[in-house]
PDB file of C-alpha atoms in Angstrom:
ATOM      1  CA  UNK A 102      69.865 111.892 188.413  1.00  0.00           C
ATOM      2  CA  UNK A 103      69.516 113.110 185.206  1.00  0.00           C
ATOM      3  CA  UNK A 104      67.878 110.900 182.158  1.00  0.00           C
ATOM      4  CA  UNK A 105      70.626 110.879 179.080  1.00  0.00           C
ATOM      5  CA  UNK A 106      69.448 111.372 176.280  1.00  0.00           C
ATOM      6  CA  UNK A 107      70.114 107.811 174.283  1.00  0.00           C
ATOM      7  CA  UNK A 108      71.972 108.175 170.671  1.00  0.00           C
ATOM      8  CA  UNK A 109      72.268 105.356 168.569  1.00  0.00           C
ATOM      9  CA  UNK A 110      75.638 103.806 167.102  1.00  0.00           C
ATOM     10  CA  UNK A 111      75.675 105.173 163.707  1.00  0.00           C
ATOM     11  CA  UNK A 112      76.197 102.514 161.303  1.00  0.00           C
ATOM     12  CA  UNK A 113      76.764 102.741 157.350  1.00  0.00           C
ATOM     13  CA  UNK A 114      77.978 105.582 155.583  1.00  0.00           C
ATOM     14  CA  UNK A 115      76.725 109.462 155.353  1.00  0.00           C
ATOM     15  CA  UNK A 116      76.479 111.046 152.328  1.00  0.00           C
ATOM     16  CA  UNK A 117      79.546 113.499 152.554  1.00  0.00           C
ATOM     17  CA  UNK A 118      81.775 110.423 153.206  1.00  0.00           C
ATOM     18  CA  UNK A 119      80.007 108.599 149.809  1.00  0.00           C
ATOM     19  CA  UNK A 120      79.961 112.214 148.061  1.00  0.00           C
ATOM     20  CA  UNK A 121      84.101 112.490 148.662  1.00  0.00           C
ATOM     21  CA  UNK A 122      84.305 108.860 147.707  1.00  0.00           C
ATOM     22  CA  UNK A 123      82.671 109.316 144.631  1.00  0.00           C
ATOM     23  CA  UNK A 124      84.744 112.586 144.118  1.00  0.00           C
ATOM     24  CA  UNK A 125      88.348 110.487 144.968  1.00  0.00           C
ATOM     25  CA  UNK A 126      87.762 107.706 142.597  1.00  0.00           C
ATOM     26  CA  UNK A 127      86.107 110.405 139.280  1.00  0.00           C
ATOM     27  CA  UNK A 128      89.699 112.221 139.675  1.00  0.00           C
ATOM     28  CA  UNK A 129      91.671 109.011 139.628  1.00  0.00           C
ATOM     29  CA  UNK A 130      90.013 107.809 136.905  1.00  0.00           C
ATOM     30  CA  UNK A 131      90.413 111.067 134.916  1.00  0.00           C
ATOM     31  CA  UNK A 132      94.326 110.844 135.529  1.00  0.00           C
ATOM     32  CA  UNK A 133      94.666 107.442 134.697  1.00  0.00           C
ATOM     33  CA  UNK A 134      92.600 107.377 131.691  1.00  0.00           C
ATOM     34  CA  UNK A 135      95.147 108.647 129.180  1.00  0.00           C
ATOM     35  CA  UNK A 136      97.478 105.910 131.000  1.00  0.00           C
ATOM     36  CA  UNK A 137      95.511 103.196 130.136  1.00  0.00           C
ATOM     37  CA  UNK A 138      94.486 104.303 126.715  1.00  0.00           C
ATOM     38  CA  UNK A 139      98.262 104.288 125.385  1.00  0.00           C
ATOM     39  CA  UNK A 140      98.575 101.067 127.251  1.00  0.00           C
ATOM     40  CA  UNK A 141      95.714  99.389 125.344  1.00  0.00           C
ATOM     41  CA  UNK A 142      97.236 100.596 121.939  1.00  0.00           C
ATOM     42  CA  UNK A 143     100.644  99.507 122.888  1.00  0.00           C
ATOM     43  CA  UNK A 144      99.162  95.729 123.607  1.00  0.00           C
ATOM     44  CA  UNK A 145      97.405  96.095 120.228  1.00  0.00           C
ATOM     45  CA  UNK A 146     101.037  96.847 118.501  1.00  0.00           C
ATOM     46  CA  UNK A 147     102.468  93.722 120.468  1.00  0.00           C
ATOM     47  CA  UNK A 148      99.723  91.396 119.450  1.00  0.00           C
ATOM     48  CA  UNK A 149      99.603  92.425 116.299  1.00  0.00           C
ATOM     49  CA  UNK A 150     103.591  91.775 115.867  1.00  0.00           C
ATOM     50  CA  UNK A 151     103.581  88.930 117.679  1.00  0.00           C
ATOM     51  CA  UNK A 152     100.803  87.296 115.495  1.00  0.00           C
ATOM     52  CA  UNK A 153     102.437  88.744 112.136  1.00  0.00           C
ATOM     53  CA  UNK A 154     105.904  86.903 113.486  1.00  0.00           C
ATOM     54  CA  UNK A 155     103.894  83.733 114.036  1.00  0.00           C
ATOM     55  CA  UNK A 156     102.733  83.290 110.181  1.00  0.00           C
ATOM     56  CA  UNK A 157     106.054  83.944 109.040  1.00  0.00           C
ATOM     57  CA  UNK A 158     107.424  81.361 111.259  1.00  0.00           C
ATOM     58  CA  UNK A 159     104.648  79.090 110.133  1.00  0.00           C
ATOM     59  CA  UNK A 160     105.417  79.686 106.565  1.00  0.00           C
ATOM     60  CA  UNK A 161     109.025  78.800 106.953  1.00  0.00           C
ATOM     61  CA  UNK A 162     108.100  75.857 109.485  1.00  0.00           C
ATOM     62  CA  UNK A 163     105.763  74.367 106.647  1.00  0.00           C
ATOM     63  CA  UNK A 164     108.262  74.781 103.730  1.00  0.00           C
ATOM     64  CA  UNK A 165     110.741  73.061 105.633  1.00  0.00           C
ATOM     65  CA  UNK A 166     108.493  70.436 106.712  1.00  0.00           C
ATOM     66  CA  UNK A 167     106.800  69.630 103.301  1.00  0.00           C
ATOM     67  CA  UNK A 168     110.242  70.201 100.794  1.00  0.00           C
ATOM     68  CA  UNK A 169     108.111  72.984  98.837  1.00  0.00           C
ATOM     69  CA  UNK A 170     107.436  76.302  98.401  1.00  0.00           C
ATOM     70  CA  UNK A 171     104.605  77.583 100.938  1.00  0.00           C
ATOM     71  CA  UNK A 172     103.482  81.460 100.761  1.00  0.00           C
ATOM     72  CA  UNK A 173     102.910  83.722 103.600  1.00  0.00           C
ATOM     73  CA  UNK A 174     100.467  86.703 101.988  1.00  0.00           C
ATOM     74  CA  UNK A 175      99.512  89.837 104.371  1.00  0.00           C
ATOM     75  CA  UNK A 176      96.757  91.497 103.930  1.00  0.00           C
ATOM     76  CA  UNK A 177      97.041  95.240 105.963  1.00  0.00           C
ATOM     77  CA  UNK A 178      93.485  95.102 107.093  1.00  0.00           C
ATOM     78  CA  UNK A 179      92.584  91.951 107.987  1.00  0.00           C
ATOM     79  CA  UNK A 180      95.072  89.538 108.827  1.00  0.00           C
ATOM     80  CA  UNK A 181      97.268  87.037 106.837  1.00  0.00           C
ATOM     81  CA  UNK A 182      97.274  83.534 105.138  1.00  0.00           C
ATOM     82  CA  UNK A 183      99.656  80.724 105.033  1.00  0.00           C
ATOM     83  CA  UNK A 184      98.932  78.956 101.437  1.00  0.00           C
ATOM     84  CA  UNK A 185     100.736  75.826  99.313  1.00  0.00           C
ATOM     85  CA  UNK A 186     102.177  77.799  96.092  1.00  0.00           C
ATOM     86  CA  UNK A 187     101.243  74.672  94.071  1.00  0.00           C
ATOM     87  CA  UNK A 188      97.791  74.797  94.766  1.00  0.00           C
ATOM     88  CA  UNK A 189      97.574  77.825  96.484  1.00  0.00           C
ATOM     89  CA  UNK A 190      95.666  75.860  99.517  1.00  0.00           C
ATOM     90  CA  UNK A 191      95.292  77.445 102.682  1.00  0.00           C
ATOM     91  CA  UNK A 192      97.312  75.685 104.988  1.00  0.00           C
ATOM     92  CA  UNK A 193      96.302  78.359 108.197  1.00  0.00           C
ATOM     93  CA  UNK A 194      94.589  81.732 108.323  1.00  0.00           C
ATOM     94  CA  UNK A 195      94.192  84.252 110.729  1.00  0.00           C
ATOM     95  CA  UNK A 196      92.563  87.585 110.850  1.00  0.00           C
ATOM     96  CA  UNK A 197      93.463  90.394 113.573  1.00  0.00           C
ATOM     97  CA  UNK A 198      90.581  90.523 116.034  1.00  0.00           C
ATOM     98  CA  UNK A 199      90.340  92.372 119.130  1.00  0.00           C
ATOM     99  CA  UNK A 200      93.846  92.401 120.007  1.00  0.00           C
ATOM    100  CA  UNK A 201      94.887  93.800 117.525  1.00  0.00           C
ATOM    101  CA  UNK A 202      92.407  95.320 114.785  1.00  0.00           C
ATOM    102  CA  UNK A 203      93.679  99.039 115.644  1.00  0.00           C
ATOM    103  CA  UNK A 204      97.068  98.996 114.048  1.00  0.00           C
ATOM    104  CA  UNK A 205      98.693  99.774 110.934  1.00  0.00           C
ATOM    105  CA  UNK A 206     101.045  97.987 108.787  1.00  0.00           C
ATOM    106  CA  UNK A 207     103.449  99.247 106.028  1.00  0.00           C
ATOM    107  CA  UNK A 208     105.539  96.731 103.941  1.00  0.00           C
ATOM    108  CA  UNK A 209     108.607  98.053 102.656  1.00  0.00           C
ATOM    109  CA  UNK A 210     109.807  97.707  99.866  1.00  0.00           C
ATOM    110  CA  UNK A 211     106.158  98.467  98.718  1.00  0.00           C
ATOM    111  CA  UNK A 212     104.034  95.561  97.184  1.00  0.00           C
ATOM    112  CA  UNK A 213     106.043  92.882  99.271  1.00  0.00           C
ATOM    113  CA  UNK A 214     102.911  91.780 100.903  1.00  0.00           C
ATOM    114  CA  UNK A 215     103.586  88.143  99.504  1.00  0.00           C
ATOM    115  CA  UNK A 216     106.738  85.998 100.340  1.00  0.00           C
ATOM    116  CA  UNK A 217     107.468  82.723  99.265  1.00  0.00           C
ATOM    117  CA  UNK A 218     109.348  80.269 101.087  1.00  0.00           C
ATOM    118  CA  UNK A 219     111.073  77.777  99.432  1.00  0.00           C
ATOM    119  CA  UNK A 220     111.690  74.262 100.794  1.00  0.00           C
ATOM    120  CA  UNK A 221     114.630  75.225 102.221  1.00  0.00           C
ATOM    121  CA  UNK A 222     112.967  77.698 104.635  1.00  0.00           C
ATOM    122  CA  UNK A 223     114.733  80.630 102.616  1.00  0.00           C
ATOM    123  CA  UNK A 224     112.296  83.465 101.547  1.00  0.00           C
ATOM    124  CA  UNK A 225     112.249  84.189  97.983  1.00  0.00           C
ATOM    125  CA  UNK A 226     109.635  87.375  96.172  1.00  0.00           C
ATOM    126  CA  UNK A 227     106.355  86.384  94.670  1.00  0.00           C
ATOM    127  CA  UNK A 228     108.343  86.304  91.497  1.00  0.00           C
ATOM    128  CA  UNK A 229     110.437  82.942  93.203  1.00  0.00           C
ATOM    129  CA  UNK A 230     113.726  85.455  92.596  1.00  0.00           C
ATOM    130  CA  UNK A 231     115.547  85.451  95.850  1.00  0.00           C
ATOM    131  CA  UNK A 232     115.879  88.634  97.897  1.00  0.00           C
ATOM    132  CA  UNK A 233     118.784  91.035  97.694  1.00  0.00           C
ATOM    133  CA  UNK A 234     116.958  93.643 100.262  1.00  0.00           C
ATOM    134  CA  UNK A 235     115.788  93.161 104.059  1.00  0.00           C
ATOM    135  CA  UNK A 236     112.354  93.224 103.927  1.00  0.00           C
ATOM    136  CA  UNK A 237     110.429  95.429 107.035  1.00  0.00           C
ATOM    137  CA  UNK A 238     107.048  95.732 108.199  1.00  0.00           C
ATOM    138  CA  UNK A 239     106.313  98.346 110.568  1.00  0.00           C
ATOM    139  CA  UNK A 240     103.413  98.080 113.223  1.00  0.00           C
ATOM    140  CA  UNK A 241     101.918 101.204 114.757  1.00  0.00           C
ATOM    141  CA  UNK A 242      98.998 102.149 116.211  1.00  0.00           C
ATOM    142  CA  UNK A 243      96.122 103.509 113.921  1.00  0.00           C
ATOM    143  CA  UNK A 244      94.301 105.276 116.606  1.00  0.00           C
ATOM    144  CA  UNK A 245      95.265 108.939 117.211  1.00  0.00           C
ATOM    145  CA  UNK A 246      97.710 107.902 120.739  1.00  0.00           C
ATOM    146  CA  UNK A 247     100.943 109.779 121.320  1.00  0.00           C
ATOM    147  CA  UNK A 248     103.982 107.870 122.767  1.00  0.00           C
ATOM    148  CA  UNK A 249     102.445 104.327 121.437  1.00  0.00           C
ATOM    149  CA  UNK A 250     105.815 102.234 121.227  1.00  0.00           C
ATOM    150  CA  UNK A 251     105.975 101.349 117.323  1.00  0.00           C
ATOM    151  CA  UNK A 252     107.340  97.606 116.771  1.00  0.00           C
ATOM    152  CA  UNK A 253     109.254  96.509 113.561  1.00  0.00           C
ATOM    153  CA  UNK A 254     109.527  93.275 111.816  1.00  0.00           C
ATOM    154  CA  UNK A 255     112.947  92.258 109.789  1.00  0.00           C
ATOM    155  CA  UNK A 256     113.082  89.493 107.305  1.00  0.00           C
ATOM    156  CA  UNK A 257     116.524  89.821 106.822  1.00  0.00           C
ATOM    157  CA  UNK A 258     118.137  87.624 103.911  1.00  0.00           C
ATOM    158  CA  UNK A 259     121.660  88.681 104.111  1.00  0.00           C
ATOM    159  CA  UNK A 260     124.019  85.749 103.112  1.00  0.00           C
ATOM    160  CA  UNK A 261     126.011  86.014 106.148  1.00  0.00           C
ATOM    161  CA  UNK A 262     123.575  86.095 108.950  1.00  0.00           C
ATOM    162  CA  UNK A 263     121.308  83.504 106.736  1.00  0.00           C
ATOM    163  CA  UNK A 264     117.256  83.880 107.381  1.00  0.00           C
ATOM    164  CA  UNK A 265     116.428  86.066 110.099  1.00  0.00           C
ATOM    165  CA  UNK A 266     112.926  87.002 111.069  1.00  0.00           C
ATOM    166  CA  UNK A 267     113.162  88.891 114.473  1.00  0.00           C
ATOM    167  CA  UNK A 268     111.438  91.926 115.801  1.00  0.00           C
ATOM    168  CA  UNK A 269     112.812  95.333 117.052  1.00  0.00           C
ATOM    169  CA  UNK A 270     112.382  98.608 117.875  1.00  0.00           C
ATOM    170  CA  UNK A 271     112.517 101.166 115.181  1.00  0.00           C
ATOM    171  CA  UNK A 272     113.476 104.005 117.558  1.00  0.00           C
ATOM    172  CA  UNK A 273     116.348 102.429 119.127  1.00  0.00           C
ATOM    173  CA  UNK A 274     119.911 102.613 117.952  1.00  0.00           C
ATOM    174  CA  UNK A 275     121.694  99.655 115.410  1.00  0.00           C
ATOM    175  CA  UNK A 276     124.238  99.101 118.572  1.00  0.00           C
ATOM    176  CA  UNK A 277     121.034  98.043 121.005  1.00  0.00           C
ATOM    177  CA  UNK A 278     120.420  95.082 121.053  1.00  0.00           C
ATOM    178  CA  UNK A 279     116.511  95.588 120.836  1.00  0.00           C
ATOM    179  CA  UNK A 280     117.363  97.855 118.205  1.00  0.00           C
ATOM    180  CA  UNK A 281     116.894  97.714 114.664  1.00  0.00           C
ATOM    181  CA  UNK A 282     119.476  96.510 112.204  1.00  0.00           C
ATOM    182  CA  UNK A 283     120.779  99.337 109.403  1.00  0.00           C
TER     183      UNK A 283
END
């Protein structure tokens, strides 16, 4: 009889399989990269809306609730304040962090940084006149992304549809609903 010649199991990995691995999961990540990065700005637009939306609310939500006029004042680059226009009191504040410190806002019409609500809820200029024009801030990413989804806010004041403060998509049509007004 002959001996055989005794081989062990092999256990583990070798280093072509951990080589190919490596290899697989470097090309994945290169594809996906680009993915993620307009993902991460798009979050930042949304968070930065979202947060924008909330102060106005607050604003109104505090005039309302206290029968007198309460300011909501924007600042581009740092986040925005909720104050008492009688004493000019801070009443909340929040800056954009992490979630949102990459974006960009532009107020139209220019210099509307600062409404006023009055104790009706209804938002007036910093002047206390009331507003004849829709007042829009745009939100878009400051980072150098293409196809970053921009968001709009509306403050719209029209008589008919009352106080509106709603969000929507600039690059959609008037007649979707996710769209913004003309």
């Amino acid at each position: 009889m002959r001996a055989r010649a005794f081989r062990p199991l092999q256990r583990g990995v070798s280093l072509i399989e951990l080589m190919t691995a490596i290899a697989v999961f470097t090309i994945l990540t290169v594809m996906a990269f680009p993915v993620y990065t307009t993902w991460i700005a798009n979050q930042q637009v949304r968070t930065a809306t979202e947060s924008v939306v909330e102060g106005l609310r607050v604003a109104q939500t505090e005039a309302l609730k206290r029968n007198a006029a309460v300011k909501f004042v924007l600042d581009t680059g740092t986040g925005w304040e909720v104050q008492l226009d009688a004493d000019d009191s801070v009443l909340r504040k929040t800056a954009f962090a992490e979630g949102s410190a990459k974006v960009a806002l532009t107020v139209a019409p220019a210099g509307t940084s600062t409404i006023l609500f009055d104790g009706l809820g209804r938002p007036l200029d910093k002047d206390a006149v009331r507003f004849t024009k829709r007042v829009t801030i745009d939100v878009d990413s400051s980072a150098s992304i293409t196809d970053v989804r921009k968001m709009r806010i509306v403050i719209d004041t029209a008589a008919a549809t009352g106080v509106g403060i709603r969000t929507c998509d600039p690059k959609l049509g008037s007649t979707d609903p996710r769209g913004c007004p003309t």
